[in-house]
Amino acid sequence: MTRTALFRIAIICAGIMGAVGVILAAASAHQPDATRLASASSMLLFHAAAILGAVALIERGTVHLQIGLTAAFGFVIAASLFAGDLTMRQYVGHGLFPMAAPTGGTLLIVSWVALAVSAAWPRRA
């Protein structure tokens, strides 16, 4: 898969995450006792912007391509796990699977560290 195709996929994922984040924010504002949705919304919106930032940094050559893309797609998977688990708990009464939110949170931490490492990793000329 080409670099441009991976960037497009990451940007599409960020756009979908942002849209779902706004939907969850609206739902949390209009539904009584929907406090879990506010956290899920924030997680999706913040990390959608982080994905766009990671793609921009990779495109500029500021961060290492493979590690930066790993971090960007880590944000997609991790924020989806975290927000999906909180949303399922709100609407269905149970999570995606046991430890889904903590797994997502741990993957978010690893993805942020990977993004930091990608800035320190020497790039090929």
C-alpha positions as a printed NumPy array, in Angstrom:
array([[  0.   ,   0.   ,   0.   ],
       [  1.361,   3.41 ,  -0.877],
       [  2.194,   6.118,   1.603],
       [ -0.523,   8.371,   0.155],
       [ -3.143,   5.632,   0.537],
       [ -2.173,   5.114,   4.187],
       [ -2.424,   8.855,   4.798],
       [ -5.871,   8.927,   3.187],
       [ -7.064,   6.015,   5.312],
       [ -5.765,   7.702,   8.483],
       [ -7.492,  10.979,   7.541],
       [-10.753,   9.157,   6.769],
       [-10.558,   7.419,  10.16 ],
       [ -9.917,  10.774,  11.842],
       [-12.925,  12.298,  10.087],
       [-15.199,   9.453,  11.143],
       [-13.866,   9.59 ,  14.717],
       [-14.469,  13.352,  14.811],
       [-18.027,  12.984,  13.538],
       [-18.822,  10.251,  16.064],
       [-17.22 ,  12.365,  18.788],
       [-19.547,  15.27 ,  17.971],
       [-22.551,  12.921,  17.903],
       [-21.628,  11.54 ,  21.336],
       [-21.129,  15.072,  22.674],
       [-24.616,  16.025,  21.491],
       [-26.076,  12.847,  22.972],
       [-24.395,  13.499,  26.307],
       [-25.775,  17.048,  26.339],
       [-29.34 ,  15.988,  25.563],
       [-29.716,  12.761,  27.502],
       [-30.06 ,  12.534,  31.244],
       [-27.312,  10.588,  32.998],
       [-25.121,  10.175,  29.918],
       [-21.864,  11.088,  31.628],
       [-19.927,   8.232,  30.023],
       [-20.649,   9.666,  26.595],
       [-18.863,  12.925,  27.425],
       [-15.65 ,  11.019,  28.143],
       [-16.048,   8.928,  25.006],
       [-16.689,  12.065,  22.959],
       [-13.597,  13.806,  24.298],
       [-11.458,  10.742,  23.656],
       [-12.575,  10.538,  20.017],
       [-12.342,  14.256,  19.274],
       [ -8.928,  14.689,  20.85 ],
       [ -7.409,  11.685,  19.137],
       [ -8.97 ,  12.515,  15.755],
       [ -6.996,  15.748,  15.905],
       [ -3.909,  13.804,  17.035],
       [ -4.174,  11.559,  13.963],
       [ -4.313,  14.578,  11.667],
       [ -1.315,  16.051,  13.473],
       [  0.653,  12.822,  13.152],
       [ -0.075,  12.616,   9.416],
       [  1.007,  16.24 ,   8.964],
       [  4.234,  15.629,  10.899],
       [  4.988,  12.535,   8.838],
       [  4.301,  14.395,   5.592],
       [  6.688,  17.183,   6.604],
       [  9.371,  14.637,   7.445],
       [  9.455,  15.654,  11.094],
       [  8.727,  12.154,  12.362],
       [  9.733,   8.682,  11.166],
       [  7.241,   7.317,   8.633],
       [  6.623,   3.784,   9.926],
       [  6.647,   4.632,  13.625],
       [  4.492,   7.716,  13.063],
       [  1.935,   5.705,  11.085],
       [  1.952,   3.036,  13.773],
       [  1.164,   5.732,  16.345],
       [ -1.592,   7.239,  14.158],
       [ -3.334,   3.907,  13.612],
       [ -2.752,   3.065,  17.282],
       [ -4.779,   6.194,  18.092],
       [ -7.584,   4.951,  15.818],
       [ -7.756,   1.496,  17.396],
       [ -7.233,   2.624,  20.976],
       [ -9.692,   5.524,  20.973],
       [-12.268,   3.297,  19.265],
       [-11.844,   0.626,  21.936],
       [-12.044,   3.143,  24.757],
       [-14.991,   5.133,  23.383],
       [-16.782,   2.035,  22.116],
       [-16.599,   0.411,  25.52 ],
       [-17.951,   3.512,  27.292],
       [-20.737,   3.909,  24.734],
       [-21.756,   0.245,  25.002],
       [-21.85 ,   0.554,  28.797],
       [-24.108,   3.598,  28.448],
       [-26.594,   2.101,  26.002],
       [-26.405,  -1.674,  26.463],
       [-25.29 ,  -2.022,  30.066],
       [-22.086,  -3.93 ,  29.352],
       [-18.796,  -3.212,  27.614],
       [-17.321,  -4.475,  24.357],
       [-15.299,  -7.147,  26.172],
       [-13.659,  -7.36 ,  29.587],
       [-10.825,  -4.828,  29.897],
       [-11.63 ,  -3.085,  26.558],
       [-11.347,   0.45 ,  27.974],
       [ -8.112,  -0.252,  29.911],
       [ -6.661,  -1.96 ,  26.834],
       [ -7.565,   1.077,  24.751],
       [ -6.089,   3.399,  27.357],
       [ -2.851,   1.436,  27.472],
       [ -2.632,   1.433,  23.679],
       [ -3.175,   5.206,  23.703],
       [ -0.223,   5.637,  26.051],
       [  1.94 ,   3.376,  23.865],
       [  0.868,   5.286,  20.736],
       [  1.792,   8.641,  22.28 ],
       [  5.191,   7.253,  23.296],
       [  5.637,   5.858,  19.768],
       [  4.892,   9.309,  18.333],
       [  7.537,  10.809,  20.628],
       [ 10.045,   8.125,  19.611],
       [  9.253,   8.712,  15.927],
       [ 10.381,  12.328,  16.313],
       [ 13.674,  11.218,  17.859],
       [ 14.329,   8.358,  15.406],
       [ 16.703,   9.34 ,  12.595],
       [ 14.995,   9.66 ,   9.245],
       [ 16.453,   8.459,   5.969],
       [ 17.471,  11.193,   3.571]])
